Amino acid sequence: MNNVRTVSDTKRAFYNLHTRPINSIYRRVVEELMVEMHLLSVNADFRYDAIYALGVVTAFDRFMQGYRPEGDKDSVFDALCRAIEKDPHTYRQNAEQLCVDANGLSVDEFVSQLKQLQASDGQGIAAHFRPVAENAQFKYSRLFAIGLYTLLERMNADVVKDEKQRNSALQQVAEALNLPQDKVQKDLELYRSNLEKMAQAQIVMEDILKADRKKKEERAKAKDAIATPPTNPQE
């Protein structure tokens, strides 16, 4: 009988790997990503691919923007991957290679290639997407959708900013890859919304930290003033 790792096992492994405390507004982000990655890793139908890797890397990097100390971010990402017994460098390398393979493609060219995957030679961008389209048991995930969105954004940021163009492109991509269209749209709407909320929370947090630093400086100055007695002028 195989012992399937539990969420508790993964969380324990993560906190053994990354022992420093995680800042409050980021803790929920990290734990939600950890649970999502764990559940996929133990799902029999899930297959790791570069699109998913790009989704993981992008979600982590964007939601962790502004994290302090900056040097802890790599440790957190490494722990996330190693907690599910995966290599963090593989995730980043695969994500980068996918972006390289998609480099120079317009959104229209990308969509056109996805529609012709059956006739493709399986090279370049097709090498990443053909296995997805041909897998009848493909396990869709929010992180896969984020990977797709990231590619479209890199090809043309204006397309993803425009709701009509974005929805049209996503619909065509979902059809070509046999993905649940409604699910893709909803997951990405929530992703965009959460990014905005996180950005607002980061601004509030930065304001609080600035105010706190100012108060500390004022207290330090007041303490110095009390500790230093005034000099009596010589007669």
mmCIF file of C-alpha atoms in Angstrom:
data_model
loop_
_atom_site.group_PDB
_atom_site.id
_atom_site.type_symbol
_atom_site.label_atom_id
_atom_site.label_comp_id
_atom_site.label_asym_id
_atom_site.label_seq_id
_atom_site.Cartn_x
_atom_site.Cartn_y
_atom_site.Cartn_z
ATOM 1 C CA MET A 1 0.000 0.000 0.000
ATOM 2 C CA ASN A 2 1.431 3.389 -1.044
ATOM 3 C CA ASN A 3 1.531 6.109 1.573
ATOM 4 C CA VAL A 4 0.274 9.293 -0.089
ATOM 5 C CA ARG A 5 1.771 12.424 1.418
ATOM 6 C CA THR A 6 -0.753 14.601 3.232
ATOM 7 C CA VAL A 7 -1.079 18.385 3.296
ATOM 8 C CA SER A 8 0.241 18.253 6.866
ATOM 9 C CA ASP A 9 3.331 16.368 5.658
ATOM 10 C CA THR A 10 3.986 19.040 3.043
ATOM 11 C CA LYS A 11 3.468 21.919 5.479
ATOM 12 C CA ARG A 12 5.790 20.275 7.990
ATOM 13 C CA ALA A 13 8.438 19.773 5.308
ATOM 14 C CA PHE A 14 8.079 23.390 4.181
ATOM 15 C CA TYR A 15 8.541 24.874 7.650
ATOM 16 C CA ASN A 16 11.504 22.572 8.294
ATOM 17 C CA LEU A 17 13.119 23.882 5.104
ATOM 18 C CA HIS A 18 12.241 27.553 5.591
ATOM 19 C CA THR A 19 12.628 28.261 9.281
ATOM 20 C CA ARG A 20 12.287 32.048 9.284
ATOM 21 C CA PRO A 21 8.815 33.550 9.975
ATOM 22 C CA ILE A 22 6.800 34.677 6.943
ATOM 23 C CA ASN A 23 5.398 38.210 6.945
ATOM 24 C CA SER A 24 1.678 38.288 7.745
ATOM 25 C CA ILE A 25 0.137 39.498 4.457
ATOM 26 C CA TYR A 26 2.195 36.944 2.515
ATOM 27 C CA ARG A 27 1.592 33.931 4.752
ATOM 28 C CA ARG A 28 -1.828 33.185 3.274
ATOM 29 C CA VAL A 29 -0.450 33.456 -0.273
ATOM 30 C CA VAL A 30 2.352 31.015 0.495
ATOM 31 C CA GLU A 31 0.109 28.496 2.254
ATOM 32 C CA GLU A 32 -2.567 28.567 -0.464
ATOM 33 C CA LEU A 33 0.077 28.024 -3.139
ATOM 34 C CA MET A 34 1.619 25.246 -1.065
ATOM 35 C CA VAL A 35 -1.705 23.422 -0.672
ATOM 36 C CA GLU A 36 -2.552 23.821 -4.361
ATOM 37 C CA MET A 37 0.830 22.455 -5.458
ATOM 38 C CA HIS A 38 0.534 19.591 -2.972
ATOM 39 C CA LEU A 39 -2.947 18.525 -4.109
ATOM 40 C CA LEU A 40 -1.842 18.493 -7.735
ATOM 41 C CA SER A 41 1.340 16.563 -6.943
ATOM 42 C CA VAL A 42 -0.650 13.700 -5.390
ATOM 43 C CA ASN A 43 -3.363 13.662 -8.098
ATOM 44 C CA ALA A 44 -3.032 10.608 -10.350
ATOM 45 C CA ASP A 45 -4.127 12.532 -13.470
ATOM 46 C CA PHE A 46 -1.778 15.472 -12.967
ATOM 47 C CA ARG A 47 1.195 15.799 -15.295
ATOM 48 C CA TYR A 48 3.852 18.418 -14.671
ATOM 49 C CA ASP A 49 4.641 20.611 -17.679
ATOM 50 C CA ALA A 50 6.351 23.910 -18.478
ATOM 51 C CA ILE A 51 3.049 25.836 -18.676
ATOM 52 C CA TYR A 52 2.230 24.802 -15.115
ATOM 53 C CA ALA A 53 5.800 25.666 -14.062
ATOM 54 C CA LEU A 54 5.430 29.142 -15.566
ATOM 55 C CA GLY A 55 2.163 29.558 -13.659
ATOM 56 C CA VAL A 56 3.813 28.594 -10.370
ATOM 57 C CA VAL A 57 6.816 30.875 -10.932
ATOM 58 C CA THR A 58 4.665 33.822 -12.063
ATOM 59 C CA ALA A 59 2.113 33.479 -9.253
ATOM 60 C CA PHE A 60 4.894 33.300 -6.676
ATOM 61 C CA ASP A 61 6.923 36.200 -8.077
ATOM 62 C CA ARG A 62 3.932 38.524 -8.484
ATOM 63 C CA PHE A 63 2.220 37.831 -5.192
ATOM 64 C CA MET A 64 5.545 38.038 -3.337
ATOM 65 C CA GLN A 65 6.536 41.422 -4.774
ATOM 66 C CA GLY A 66 7.718 43.738 -2.027
ATOM 67 C CA TYR A 67 8.475 40.885 0.382
ATOM 68 C CA ARG A 68 10.978 41.746 3.093
ATOM 69 C CA PRO A 69 13.620 40.646 3.638
ATOM 70 C CA GLU A 70 14.136 40.360 -0.118
ATOM 71 C CA GLY A 71 16.736 37.625 0.343
ATOM 72 C CA ASP A 72 14.155 35.306 1.933
ATOM 73 C CA LYS A 73 12.080 34.987 -1.250
ATOM 74 C CA ASP A 74 14.399 32.419 -2.836
ATOM 75 C CA SER A 75 14.341 30.379 0.359
ATOM 76 C CA VAL A 76 10.518 30.416 0.430
ATOM 77 C CA PHE A 77 10.269 29.354 -3.234
ATOM 78 C CA ASP A 78 12.855 26.608 -2.785
ATOM 79 C CA ALA A 79 10.980 25.297 0.262
ATOM 80 C CA LEU A 80 7.644 25.325 -1.617
ATOM 81 C CA CYS A 81 9.065 23.098 -4.343
ATOM 82 C CA ARG A 82 11.176 20.848 -2.149
ATOM 83 C CA ALA A 83 8.268 20.315 0.270
ATOM 84 C CA ILE A 84 6.527 18.391 -2.534
ATOM 85 C CA GLU A 85 9.850 16.742 -3.465
ATOM 86 C CA LYS A 86 10.419 18.816 -6.610
ATOM 87 C CA ASP A 87 13.422 20.823 -7.783
ATOM 88 C CA PRO A 88 12.902 24.618 -7.713
ATOM 89 C CA HIS A 89 15.580 25.142 -10.372
ATOM 90 C CA THR A 90 13.697 22.838 -12.763
ATOM 91 C CA TYR A 91 10.563 24.956 -12.348
ATOM 92 C CA ARG A 92 12.390 28.179 -13.178
ATOM 93 C CA GLN A 93 14.411 26.659 -16.026
ATOM 94 C CA ASN A 94 11.337 25.079 -17.659
ATOM 95 C CA ALA A 95 9.356 28.309 -17.288
ATOM 96 C CA GLU A 96 12.187 30.292 -18.857
ATOM 97 C CA GLN A 97 12.561 27.844 -21.759
ATOM 98 C CA LEU A 98 8.828 28.049 -22.495
ATOM 99 C CA CYS A 99 9.083 31.836 -22.699
ATOM 100 C CA VAL A 100 12.104 31.508 -25.008
ATOM 101 C CA ASP A 101 10.195 29.115 -27.295
ATOM 102 C CA ALA A 102 7.258 31.553 -27.417
ATOM 103 C CA ASN A 103 9.492 34.576 -27.979
ATOM 104 C CA GLY A 104 8.644 36.543 -31.119
ATOM 105 C CA LEU A 105 5.160 35.062 -31.516
ATOM 106 C CA SER A 106 2.159 37.376 -31.663
ATOM 107 C CA VAL A 107 -1.046 36.347 -29.909
ATOM 108 C CA ASP A 108 -2.658 35.564 -33.281
ATOM 109 C CA GLU A 109 0.308 33.417 -34.351
ATOM 110 C CA PHE A 110 0.267 31.601 -31.021
ATOM 111 C CA VAL A 111 -3.460 30.855 -31.256
ATOM 112 C CA SER A 112 -3.034 29.742 -34.883
ATOM 113 C CA GLN A 113 -0.282 27.290 -33.909
ATOM 114 C CA LEU A 114 -2.423 25.845 -31.116
ATOM 115 C CA LYS A 115 -5.257 25.243 -33.577
ATOM 116 C CA GLN A 116 -2.882 23.287 -35.823
ATOM 117 C CA LEU A 117 -1.153 21.138 -33.216
ATOM 118 C CA GLN A 118 -2.162 17.886 -34.912
ATOM 119 C CA ALA A 119 -0.364 18.912 -38.092
ATOM 120 C CA SER A 120 2.682 20.341 -36.309
ATOM 121 C CA ASP A 121 6.105 18.713 -36.156
ATOM 122 C CA GLY A 122 6.033 18.875 -32.364
ATOM 123 C CA GLN A 123 8.885 21.371 -32.204
ATOM 124 C CA GLY A 124 9.104 24.780 -30.526
ATOM 125 C CA ILE A 125 5.943 25.922 -28.796
ATOM 126 C CA ALA A 126 4.020 22.893 -30.095
ATOM 127 C CA ALA A 127 6.246 20.595 -28.033
ATOM 128 C CA HIS A 128 4.764 22.097 -24.876
ATOM 129 C CA PHE A 129 1.108 22.158 -25.910
ATOM 130 C CA ARG A 130 0.551 19.101 -28.098
ATOM 131 C CA PRO A 131 0.709 16.654 -25.149
ATOM 132 C CA VAL A 132 -1.911 18.777 -23.367
ATOM 133 C CA ALA A 133 -4.332 18.781 -26.306
ATOM 134 C CA GLU A 134 -3.895 15.029 -26.849
ATOM 135 C CA ASN A 135 -4.332 14.031 -23.198
ATOM 136 C CA ALA A 136 -7.989 13.115 -22.650
ATOM 137 C CA GLN A 137 -7.333 12.864 -18.890
ATOM 138 C CA PHE A 138 -5.509 16.203 -18.677
ATOM 139 C CA LYS A 139 -5.756 17.649 -15.162
ATOM 140 C CA TYR A 140 -6.508 21.352 -15.564
ATOM 141 C CA SER A 141 -5.383 23.721 -12.800
ATOM 142 C CA ARG A 142 -5.514 27.411 -11.964
ATOM 143 C CA LEU A 143 -1.716 27.511 -12.112
ATOM 144 C CA PHE A 144 -1.787 26.142 -15.662
ATOM 145 C CA ALA A 145 -4.199 28.953 -16.599
ATOM 146 C CA ILE A 146 -1.845 31.507 -15.037
ATOM 147 C CA GLY A 147 0.963 30.085 -17.169
ATOM 148 C CA LEU A 148 -1.172 30.575 -20.299
ATOM 149 C CA TYR A 149 -2.095 34.094 -19.233
ATOM 150 C CA THR A 150 1.569 34.942 -18.642
ATOM 151 C CA LEU A 151 2.479 33.835 -22.165
ATOM 152 C CA LEU A 152 -0.290 35.979 -23.681
ATOM 153 C CA GLU A 153 0.812 38.907 -21.534
ATOM 154 C CA ARG A 154 4.413 38.565 -22.710
ATOM 155 C CA MET A 155 3.288 38.397 -26.338
ATOM 156 C CA ASN A 156 1.112 41.483 -26.082
ATOM 157 C CA ALA A 157 0.325 43.142 -22.756
ATOM 158 C CA ASP A 158 -2.360 45.300 -24.390
ATOM 159 C CA VAL A 159 -4.359 42.212 -25.368
ATOM 160 C CA VAL A 160 -4.685 40.989 -21.784
ATOM 161 C CA LYS A 161 -5.558 44.483 -20.554
ATOM 162 C CA ASP A 162 -8.488 44.708 -22.975
ATOM 163 C CA GLU A 163 -11.348 42.523 -21.717
ATOM 164 C CA LYS A 164 -12.799 41.755 -25.150
ATOM 165 C CA GLN A 165 -9.461 40.806 -26.718
ATOM 166 C CA ARG A 166 -8.397 38.865 -23.626
ATOM 167 C CA ASN A 167 -11.585 36.818 -23.468
ATOM 168 C CA SER A 168 -11.474 36.109 -27.205
ATOM 169 C CA ALA A 169 -7.870 34.880 -27.024
ATOM 170 C CA LEU A 170 -8.537 32.751 -23.934
ATOM 171 C CA GLN A 171 -11.626 31.216 -25.520
ATOM 172 C CA GLN A 172 -9.678 30.194 -28.624
ATOM 173 C CA VAL A 173 -6.801 28.805 -26.567
ATOM 174 C CA ALA A 174 -9.195 26.829 -24.353
ATOM 175 C CA GLU A 175 -10.957 25.371 -27.402
ATOM 176 C CA ALA A 176 -7.673 24.364 -29.044
ATOM 177 C CA LEU A 177 -6.426 22.649 -25.873
ATOM 178 C CA ASN A 178 -9.786 21.157 -24.800
ATOM 179 C CA LEU A 179 -9.792 23.134 -21.561
ATOM 180 C CA PRO A 180 -12.906 24.126 -19.548
ATOM 181 C CA GLN A 181 -13.493 27.639 -20.946
ATOM 182 C CA ASP A 182 -15.657 28.958 -18.108
ATOM 183 C CA LYS A 183 -13.201 27.672 -15.518
ATOM 184 C CA VAL A 184 -10.238 29.293 -17.293
ATOM 185 C CA GLN A 185 -12.045 32.646 -17.503
ATOM 186 C CA LYS A 186 -13.170 32.587 -13.859
ATOM 187 C CA ASP A 187 -9.773 31.490 -12.537
ATOM 188 C CA LEU A 188 -8.008 34.279 -14.405
ATOM 189 C CA GLU A 189 -10.555 36.915 -13.391
ATOM 190 C CA LEU A 190 -9.944 35.921 -9.764
ATOM 191 C CA TYR A 191 -6.170 35.944 -10.350
ATOM 192 C CA ARG A 192 -6.277 39.478 -11.748
ATOM 193 C CA SER A 193 -8.535 40.620 -8.907
ATOM 194 C CA ASN A 194 -6.264 39.078 -6.264
ATOM 195 C CA LEU A 195 -3.207 40.741 -7.807
ATOM 196 C CA GLU A 196 -4.934 44.120 -7.488
ATOM 197 C CA LYS A 197 -5.918 43.417 -3.870
ATOM 198 C CA MET A 198 -2.395 42.304 -3.043
ATOM 199 C CA ALA A 199 -0.934 45.456 -4.612
ATOM 200 C CA GLN A 200 -3.285 47.576 -2.474
ATOM 201 C CA ALA A 201 -2.376 45.605 0.663
ATOM 202 C CA GLN A 202 1.323 46.101 -0.090
ATOM 203 C CA ILE A 203 0.811 49.879 -0.380
ATOM 204 C CA VAL A 204 -1.010 49.954 2.971
ATOM 205 C CA MET A 205 1.714 47.827 4.565
ATOM 206 C CA GLU A 206 4.445 50.097 3.186
ATOM 207 C CA ASP A 207 2.631 53.159 4.585
ATOM 208 C CA ILE A 208 2.378 51.484 7.997
ATOM 209 C CA LEU A 209 6.084 50.592 7.937
ATOM 210 C CA LYS A 210 7.033 54.159 6.953
ATOM 211 C CA ALA A 211 4.908 55.596 9.775
ATOM 212 C CA ASP A 212 6.452 53.103 12.205
ATOM 213 C CA ARG A 213 9.987 54.041 11.111
ATOM 214 C CA LYS A 214 9.160 57.735 11.514
ATOM 215 C CA LYS A 215 7.836 57.180 15.056
ATOM 216 C CA LYS A 216 10.976 55.225 15.984
ATOM 217 C CA GLU A 217 13.185 58.011 14.631
ATOM 218 C CA GLU A 218 11.205 60.628 16.577
ATOM 219 C CA ARG A 219 11.423 58.581 19.790
ATOM 220 C CA ALA A 220 15.168 58.114 19.287
ATOM 221 C CA LYS A 221 15.649 61.874 18.799
ATOM 222 C CA ALA A 222 13.560 62.644 21.894
ATOM 223 C CA LYS A 223 15.572 60.116 23.913
ATOM 224 C CA ASP A 224 18.853 61.676 22.750
ATOM 225 C CA ALA A 225 17.593 65.147 23.673
ATOM 226 C CA ILE A 226 16.736 63.991 27.209
ATOM 227 C CA ALA A 227 20.030 62.122 27.624
ATOM 228 C CA THR A 228 22.124 65.106 26.510
ATOM 229 C CA PRO A 229 22.048 67.885 29.144
ATOM 230 C CA PRO A 230 22.145 71.458 27.889
ATOM 231 C CA THR A 231 25.571 73.155 28.007
ATOM 232 C CA ASN A 232 25.850 76.023 30.469
ATOM 233 C CA PRO A 233 27.363 79.118 28.866
ATOM 234 C CA GLN A 234 30.625 80.226 30.477
ATOM 235 C CA GLU A 235 30.574 83.601 32.218
#
